[in-house]
Amino acid sequence: MNEIRVRFNYENFSFAKDLRGFTAVKIAEKIGTSTAEVSYWLNGKKAPRPEKIFTLSRILQVPVRFLTAADSLGANISNGTPLFRSSSVTTKKQQVSFEKLAVFYNEWIKQLGKFVQIPKFKFEDEIRKDSFFQILGNSFIKEKANFVRNAFNLADNPIANVTALLERSGVFVVFVNEEHTGINALTIRFDGRIIILINIASQSAARIRFSLAHELGHVFLHLGYDRRIYNTKEKHKVMEAEANEFASELLLPEEGLLLDLMGTGLKSLVTLKPHWGVSVQTLIMRLNALGIIDDNQKINLFRELSRKYSRKDEPFDHGNGAISIEYPSWCNAVLAFLRKEGLLAQVEWNGINLMFVQELFPLLDIIKDSDDSSSGSPFLRLLK
């Protein structure tokens, strides 16, 4: 009896393994085979039997067609250094998983680009291109932050919607909700596209706004660095501090903040929080950086904040009156447009179906019970 042979895409198998944070050992244990056998599948030296492919599909939670596709996901992309914002407990597997998620989102954008025009980053000339590490001065960082504010005619006012500002700049913003990872954000470039993944799990709207501004700082200041520079602990620490400084300059311009400042006590800062859309902790750090309060005042304010509230649960973070999360809108506007045109079902590729995309990115409006085309944007038009 002839053995049934099925095409097996070992590159997509390796991609799925990394996306789900699995090791060859873990897969071997779950599927009931040797680690050496799984390694052969991963490097393309052997292909699993059809029943094993179905089992791999179930274990890795990917479509069978993805594991048997003719083309490999992200095989021909050119990507830059992944810039992570994470806690010290983040593992390499978690970072790789997040990076693969960004690769997938880039491929998703490319598919949408077959139907609508994909925006480009508007401020390419303002990105610092130097590949060598250099400590950047306050004046340079402030200049870049002011450039963004001037580009959007913000004067010294609060930014109404930080997510919208990034999307209008041509940055692709996607929110995910991953509870069991220490990664807060990832910024990476693929073939000229800048993608920022924000993990909104356990983050307040104010923290998300700061995370977005922080990542935009990486875009302007550090996108030219290679992995070796970013993976150096001391240099990474400097880069994080510089991105924080950019975020503070962008979100809290000195003149505008000081005009609104009625006092430096905790009560006054809590009052300012919803107006500027930043955490009380960010306000404290900004006032200290501007020399409005000294280090002792900063420490005392943090102590009072911890005593009266919580650093993880400040006023206006939750409940009635909470600052609203500013969700990305570009991709959902495209989806609404394609749904209205009857083209959404055609956005499938490489063995990937819409249900799988929805599972990876639950905040996208891919699968809907009703046709709500009211969110479609008039600037979208079909590519001829």
Short mmCIF file of C-alpha atoms in Angstrom, two decimals:
data_model
loop_
_atom_site.label_atom_id
_atom_site.label_comp_id
_atom_site.label_asym_id
_atom_site.label_seq_id
_atom_site.Cartn_x
_atom_site.Cartn_y
_atom_site.Cartn_z
CA MET A 1 0.00 0.00 0.00
CA ASN A 2 1.47 3.40 -1.03
CA GLU A 3 2.22 5.85 1.76
CA ILE A 4 0.33 9.15 1.54
CA ARG A 5 2.79 12.04 1.34
CA VAL A 6 1.88 15.60 2.27
CA ARG A 7 4.00 18.66 1.61
CA PHE A 8 5.49 19.98 4.87
CA ASN A 9 6.74 23.55 5.31
CA TYR A 10 9.48 23.25 7.90
CA GLU A 11 10.06 27.02 7.97
CA ASN A 12 6.43 27.66 8.91
CA PHE A 13 6.70 24.88 11.48
CA SER A 14 9.73 26.60 13.02
CA PHE A 15 7.87 29.93 12.92
CA ALA A 16 4.87 28.41 14.74
CA LYS A 17 7.16 26.84 17.34
CA ASP A 18 8.76 30.21 18.12
CA LEU A 19 5.43 32.05 18.02
CA ARG A 20 4.01 29.74 20.69
CA GLY A 21 7.20 29.74 22.76
CA PHE A 22 7.80 26.01 22.38
CA THR A 23 11.09 24.11 22.31
CA ALA A 24 11.87 21.00 20.29
CA VAL A 25 11.95 19.05 23.56
CA LYS A 26 8.47 20.25 24.55
CA ILE A 27 7.02 19.41 21.13
CA ALA A 28 8.61 15.97 21.22
CA GLU A 29 7.05 15.29 24.63
CA LYS A 30 3.60 16.40 23.51
CA ILE A 31 3.63 14.51 20.23
CA GLY A 32 5.25 11.35 21.57
CA THR A 33 8.45 11.23 19.55
CA SER A 34 12.14 11.96 20.01
CA THR A 35 13.72 15.41 20.15
CA ALA A 36 16.02 14.35 17.31
CA GLU A 37 12.99 13.59 15.13
CA VAL A 38 11.51 17.04 15.80
CA SER A 39 14.89 18.60 15.02
CA TYR A 40 14.86 16.85 11.63
CA TRP A 41 11.43 18.39 10.95
CA LEU A 42 12.67 21.85 11.99
CA ASN A 43 15.68 21.83 9.68
CA GLY A 44 13.87 20.23 6.76
CA LYS A 45 15.82 16.98 6.71
CA LYS A 46 12.66 14.93 7.21
CA ALA A 47 8.92 15.51 7.08
CA PRO A 48 6.41 14.16 9.61
CA ARG A 49 3.67 11.76 8.58
CA PRO A 50 0.28 13.35 7.80
CA GLU A 51 -1.22 12.32 11.16
CA LYS A 52 1.72 13.97 12.92
CA ILE A 53 1.13 17.18 10.97
CA PHE A 54 -2.45 17.26 12.23
CA THR A 55 -1.18 16.73 15.77
CA LEU A 56 1.37 19.54 15.36
CA SER A 57 -1.42 21.79 14.10
CA ARG A 58 -3.42 21.11 17.26
CA ILE A 59 -0.46 21.50 19.63
CA LEU A 60 0.78 24.74 18.06
CA GLN A 61 -2.73 26.07 17.43
CA VAL A 62 -2.10 26.89 13.78
CA PRO A 63 -4.06 25.83 10.68
CA VAL A 64 -2.94 22.59 9.01
CA ARG A 65 -2.70 24.51 5.75
CA PHE A 66 -0.10 26.79 7.36
CA LEU A 67 2.16 23.79 7.99
CA THR A 68 1.70 22.53 4.43
CA ALA A 69 1.78 25.87 2.57
CA ALA A 70 3.98 26.32 -0.47
CA ASP A 71 5.37 29.66 0.71
CA SER A 72 7.05 30.46 4.01
CA LEU A 73 5.78 33.26 6.23
CA GLY A 74 8.11 36.24 6.34
CA ALA A 75 10.81 34.42 4.37
CA ASN A 76 11.84 37.42 2.29
CA ILE A 77 11.42 40.33 4.70
CA SER A 78 14.22 42.64 5.76
CA ASN A 79 13.87 43.58 9.40
CA GLY A 80 15.78 45.80 11.74
CA THR A 81 16.66 45.53 15.40
CA PRO A 82 13.71 44.59 17.64
CA LEU A 83 13.48 47.18 20.41
CA PHE A 84 11.84 45.63 23.46
CA ARG A 85 10.45 47.33 26.52
CA SER A 86 10.25 44.64 29.15
CA SER A 87 10.89 43.65 32.73
CA SER A 88 14.09 41.97 33.86
CA VAL A 89 12.33 38.60 34.11
CA THR A 90 11.57 38.37 30.39
CA THR A 91 12.96 35.23 28.78
CA LYS A 92 14.54 34.92 25.35
CA LYS A 93 11.64 32.68 24.29
CA GLN A 94 9.15 35.41 25.17
CA GLN A 95 11.10 37.96 23.16
CA VAL A 96 11.29 35.66 20.14
CA SER A 97 7.55 34.96 20.42
CA PHE A 98 6.77 38.68 20.45
CA GLU A 99 9.06 39.28 17.49
CA LYS A 100 7.29 36.53 15.51
CA LEU A 101 3.98 38.18 16.36
CA ALA A 102 5.32 41.39 14.81
CA VAL A 103 6.49 39.45 11.73
CA PHE A 104 3.00 38.03 11.36
CA TYR A 105 1.38 41.45 11.69
CA ASN A 106 3.69 42.78 9.00
CA GLU A 107 2.57 39.99 6.68
CA TRP A 108 -1.05 40.84 7.52
CA ILE A 109 -0.45 44.47 6.54
CA LYS A 110 1.10 43.33 3.27
CA GLN A 111 -2.06 41.36 2.49
CA LEU A 112 -4.24 44.39 3.20
CA GLY A 113 -1.93 46.32 0.90
CA LYS A 114 -3.25 44.28 -2.02
CA PHE A 115 -6.56 46.12 -1.62
CA VAL A 116 -5.74 49.56 -0.15
CA GLN A 117 -2.75 51.86 -0.13
CA ILE A 118 -0.44 51.27 2.83
CA PRO A 119 0.70 54.50 4.53
CA LYS A 120 4.42 55.23 4.83
CA PHE A 121 6.21 56.75 7.79
CA LYS A 122 6.03 60.50 7.21
CA PHE A 123 9.13 61.55 9.09
CA GLU A 124 11.78 59.25 7.66
CA ASP A 125 14.26 62.10 7.28
CA GLU A 126 14.05 62.87 11.01
CA ILE A 127 15.12 59.37 12.10
CA ARG A 128 18.65 59.31 13.46
CA LYS A 129 20.47 56.99 11.07
CA ASP A 130 23.78 56.58 12.96
CA SER A 131 24.58 52.92 13.61
CA PHE A 132 27.19 53.71 16.27
CA PHE A 133 26.16 54.21 19.89
CA GLN A 134 26.23 57.73 21.25
CA ILE A 135 24.78 59.26 24.40
CA LEU A 136 22.29 61.85 23.18
CA GLY A 137 21.98 65.18 24.91
CA ASN A 138 18.80 66.71 26.28
CA SER A 139 18.75 69.41 23.59
CA PHE A 140 18.80 66.82 20.79
CA ILE A 141 16.03 64.73 22.38
CA LYS A 142 13.93 67.80 23.06
CA GLU A 143 14.42 68.93 19.45
CA LYS A 144 13.04 65.64 18.15
CA ALA A 145 10.04 65.75 20.50
CA ASN A 146 9.31 69.35 19.54
CA PHE A 147 9.52 68.41 15.87
CA VAL A 148 6.66 65.96 16.37
CA ARG A 149 4.60 68.47 18.32
CA ASN A 150 5.16 71.13 15.65
CA ALA A 151 4.34 68.71 12.84
CA PHE A 152 0.87 68.25 14.35
CA ASN A 153 0.41 71.88 15.47
CA LEU A 154 0.11 70.89 19.12
CA ALA A 155 1.69 74.05 20.53
CA ASP A 156 2.06 73.44 24.29
CA ASN A 157 -1.23 71.59 24.69
CA PRO A 158 -1.89 68.00 25.80
CA ILE A 159 -2.02 65.34 23.07
CA ALA A 160 -5.66 64.28 22.73
CA ASN A 161 -4.92 60.83 21.30
CA VAL A 162 -1.36 59.46 21.24
CA THR A 163 -2.31 56.32 19.30
CA ALA A 164 -3.91 58.42 16.57
CA LEU A 165 -0.82 60.63 16.42
CA LEU A 166 1.38 57.60 15.74
CA GLU A 167 -1.00 56.22 13.14
CA ARG A 168 -1.18 59.59 11.40
CA SER A 169 2.62 59.52 11.34
CA GLY A 170 2.49 56.26 9.40
CA VAL A 171 3.33 53.96 12.31
CA PHE A 172 1.40 50.70 12.51
CA VAL A 173 0.17 50.26 16.09
CA VAL A 174 -1.29 46.99 17.32
CA PHE A 175 -2.48 46.14 20.83
CA VAL A 176 -2.18 42.65 22.27
CA ASN A 177 -3.19 41.34 25.68
CA GLU A 178 -0.57 38.89 26.95
CA GLU A 179 -0.89 38.43 30.70
CA HIS A 180 1.96 36.00 31.25
CA THR A 181 4.88 37.87 29.74
CA GLY A 182 7.09 40.65 31.03
CA ILE A 183 7.14 42.42 27.67
CA ASN A 184 5.32 45.76 27.55
CA ALA A 185 6.15 46.82 24.01
CA LEU A 186 8.11 46.03 20.87
CA THR A 187 9.16 48.35 18.06
CA ILE A 188 10.61 46.95 14.84
CA ARG A 189 10.99 47.89 11.19
CA PHE A 190 10.11 45.59 8.30
CA ASP A 191 10.92 46.67 4.75
CA GLY A 192 10.47 50.32 5.70
CA ARG A 193 7.30 49.77 7.74
CA ILE A 194 7.46 50.64 11.44
CA ILE A 195 5.37 48.39 13.67
CA ILE A 196 4.78 48.96 17.39
CA LEU A 197 3.21 46.19 19.46
CA ILE A 198 1.86 47.31 22.83
CA ASN A 199 0.95 44.74 25.47
CA ILE A 200 -2.00 46.38 27.22
CA ALA A 201 -2.32 43.64 29.87
CA SER A 202 -2.50 45.28 33.30
CA GLN A 203 -1.62 48.67 31.82
CA SER A 204 -3.72 51.75 32.43
CA ALA A 205 -4.54 54.16 29.62
CA ALA A 206 -1.99 56.64 30.98
CA ARG A 207 0.75 54.00 30.96
CA ILE A 208 -0.18 52.93 27.43
CA ARG A 209 0.10 56.53 26.25
CA PHE A 210 3.54 56.80 27.79
CA SER A 211 4.58 53.43 26.30
CA LEU A 212 3.57 54.64 22.85
CA ALA A 213 5.48 57.90 23.24
CA HIS A 214 8.47 55.94 24.57
CA GLU A 215 8.45 53.65 21.53
CA LEU A 216 8.18 56.63 19.19
CA GLY A 217 11.30 57.92 20.92
CA HIS A 218 13.09 54.70 19.96
CA VAL A 219 12.00 55.26 16.35
CA PHE A 220 13.54 58.73 16.14
CA LEU A 221 16.60 58.06 18.31
CA HIS A 222 17.67 54.41 18.06
CA LEU A 223 16.25 52.73 14.98
CA GLY A 224 19.64 52.72 13.29
CA TYR A 225 21.33 50.60 15.96
CA ASP A 226 21.99 46.90 15.41
CA ARG A 227 21.21 44.09 17.82
CA ARG A 228 24.68 44.01 19.38
CA ILE A 229 24.33 47.57 20.63
CA TYR A 230 20.82 47.10 21.93
CA ASN A 231 21.72 43.83 23.66
CA THR A 232 24.50 45.50 25.64
CA LYS A 233 23.07 45.97 29.12
CA GLU A 234 24.58 49.37 29.91
CA LYS A 235 23.82 50.83 26.47
CA HIS A 236 20.30 49.43 26.62
CA LYS A 237 19.81 51.21 29.95
CA VAL A 238 20.91 54.52 28.40
CA MET A 239 18.60 54.04 25.43
CA GLU A 240 15.64 53.35 27.68
CA ALA A 241 16.37 56.52 29.66
CA GLU A 242 16.58 58.52 26.42
CA ALA A 243 13.28 57.12 25.17
CA ASN A 244 11.69 58.00 28.53
CA GLU A 245 13.03 61.53 28.21
CA PHE A 246 11.62 61.83 24.70
CA ALA A 247 8.22 60.61 25.94
CA SER A 248 8.22 63.16 28.77
CA GLU A 249 9.17 66.00 26.42
CA LEU A 250 6.50 64.93 23.94
CA LEU A 251 3.67 64.42 26.42
CA LEU A 252 4.53 67.18 28.90
CA PRO A 253 5.99 70.26 27.19
CA GLU A 254 7.60 72.48 29.81
CA GLU A 255 5.74 75.74 29.16
CA GLY A 256 2.33 74.13 28.86
CA LEU A 257 2.80 72.05 32.00
CA LEU A 258 4.02 74.96 34.11
CA LEU A 259 1.07 77.12 33.02
CA ASP A 260 -1.30 74.46 34.38
CA LEU A 261 0.68 73.74 37.55
CA MET A 262 -1.17 75.10 40.60
CA GLY A 263 1.05 73.39 43.17
CA THR A 264 3.51 70.56 43.65
CA GLY A 265 1.53 68.59 46.21
CA LEU A 266 0.05 65.19 45.43
CA LYS A 267 -3.50 66.57 45.28
CA SER A 268 -2.51 69.08 42.59
CA LEU A 269 -0.74 66.43 40.54
CA VAL A 270 -3.71 64.08 40.73
CA THR A 271 -5.87 66.91 39.37
CA LEU A 272 -3.49 67.40 36.44
CA LYS A 273 -3.42 63.71 35.50
CA PRO A 274 -6.61 63.44 33.36
CA HIS A 275 -5.83 66.73 31.64
CA TRP A 276 -2.40 65.63 30.42
CA GLY A 277 -3.18 61.92 30.20
CA VAL A 278 -0.09 60.74 32.04
CA SER A 279 0.45 58.98 35.35
CA VAL A 280 1.10 60.89 38.55
CA GLN A 281 4.48 59.15 38.64
CA THR A 282 5.34 60.59 35.24
CA LEU A 283 4.34 64.05 36.44
CA ILE A 284 6.57 63.69 39.49
CA MET A 285 9.54 62.59 37.39
CA ARG A 286 8.98 65.41 34.89
CA LEU A 287 8.83 68.10 37.58
CA ASN A 288 12.02 66.71 39.09
CA ALA A 289 13.78 66.74 35.69
CA LEU A 290 12.70 70.37 35.18
CA GLY A 291 14.05 71.34 38.60
CA ILE A 292 10.61 72.29 39.94
CA ILE A 293 10.94 69.78 42.78
CA ASP A 294 14.14 68.41 44.28
CA ASP A 295 15.06 64.78 44.89
CA ASN A 296 13.73 64.79 48.46
CA GLN A 297 10.37 66.15 47.32
CA LYS A 298 10.27 63.51 44.60
CA ILE A 299 10.89 60.71 47.11
CA ASN A 300 8.27 62.08 49.51
CA LEU A 301 5.68 62.35 46.73
CA PHE A 302 6.28 58.74 45.70
CA ARG A 303 5.91 57.64 49.30
CA GLU A 304 2.66 59.57 49.71
CA LEU A 305 1.35 58.14 46.44
CA SER A 306 2.10 54.59 47.58
CA ARG A 307 0.52 55.22 50.96
CA LYS A 308 -2.71 56.81 49.73
CA TYR A 309 -3.19 54.87 46.52
CA SER A 310 -0.89 52.45 44.71
CA ARG A 311 1.71 52.88 42.02
CA LYS A 312 -0.17 50.25 40.02
CA ASP A 313 -3.62 51.70 40.71
CA GLU A 314 -3.56 55.48 40.67
CA PRO A 315 -6.62 57.72 40.53
CA PHE A 316 -8.27 57.79 37.07
CA ASP A 317 -6.77 54.39 36.17
CA HIS A 318 -9.95 52.37 36.70
CA GLY A 319 -13.66 52.76 37.40
CA ASN A 320 -15.81 55.81 36.83
CA GLY A 321 -13.88 58.73 35.42
CA ALA A 322 -10.97 56.57 34.28
CA ILE A 323 -8.91 57.81 31.37
CA SER A 324 -10.01 55.92 28.25
CA ILE A 325 -7.69 53.66 26.32
CA GLU A 326 -6.95 55.03 22.84
CA TYR A 327 -7.25 51.97 20.61
CA PRO A 328 -5.66 51.76 17.14
CA SER A 329 -8.13 52.46 14.35
CA TRP A 330 -6.35 52.20 10.98
CA CYS A 331 -6.55 48.44 10.56
CA ASN A 332 -10.16 48.22 11.76
CA ALA A 333 -11.11 51.01 9.33
CA VAL A 334 -9.59 48.96 6.51
CA LEU A 335 -11.46 45.85 7.68
CA ALA A 336 -14.77 47.74 7.76
CA PHE A 337 -14.06 49.07 4.28
CA LEU A 338 -13.24 45.62 2.87
CA ARG A 339 -16.30 44.14 4.59
CA LYS A 340 -18.49 46.81 2.98
CA GLU A 341 -16.96 46.05 -0.44
CA GLY A 342 -17.46 42.31 0.06
CA LEU A 343 -13.72 41.62 -0.15
CA LEU A 344 -12.82 40.63 3.39
CA ALA A 345 -12.99 36.89 2.71
CA GLN A 346 -10.25 37.30 0.10
CA VAL A 347 -7.69 38.35 2.70
CA GLU A 348 -6.39 34.84 3.22
CA TRP A 349 -2.90 33.68 2.31
CA ASN A 350 -0.25 31.05 2.93
CA GLY A 351 -2.68 28.75 4.71
CA ILE A 352 -3.76 31.56 7.04
CA ASN A 353 -7.47 32.11 7.58
CA LEU A 354 -9.20 35.08 9.18
CA MET A 355 -10.12 33.14 12.31
CA PHE A 356 -6.43 32.55 13.03
CA VAL A 357 -5.60 36.25 12.58
CA GLN A 358 -8.46 37.13 14.93
CA GLU A 359 -7.12 34.69 17.52
CA LEU A 360 -3.66 36.28 17.41
CA PHE A 361 -5.01 39.83 17.52
CA PRO A 362 -8.34 39.78 19.41
CA LEU A 363 -8.75 43.57 19.27
CA LEU A 364 -9.09 43.57 15.48
CA ASP A 365 -12.65 43.66 14.11
CA ILE A 366 -12.21 40.72 11.74
CA ILE A 367 -15.03 38.39 12.77
CA LYS A 368 -18.25 40.32 13.42
CA ASP A 369 -21.84 39.18 13.79
CA SER A 370 -23.20 42.15 11.89
CA ASP A 371 -22.01 44.39 9.10
CA ASP A 372 -21.16 47.66 10.79
CA SER A 373 -19.66 49.78 8.06
CA SER A 374 -20.11 53.03 9.94
CA SER A 375 -16.48 52.96 11.06
CA GLY A 376 -15.17 52.87 7.50
CA SER A 377 -12.91 55.77 6.59
CA PRO A 378 -13.56 57.91 3.50
CA PHE A 379 -9.82 58.14 2.69
CA LEU A 380 -9.72 54.44 1.81
CA ARG A 381 -10.12 53.36 -1.80
CA LEU A 382 -9.47 50.12 -3.65
CA LEU A 383 -6.19 49.76 -5.49
CA LYS A 384 -6.71 49.27 -9.21
#
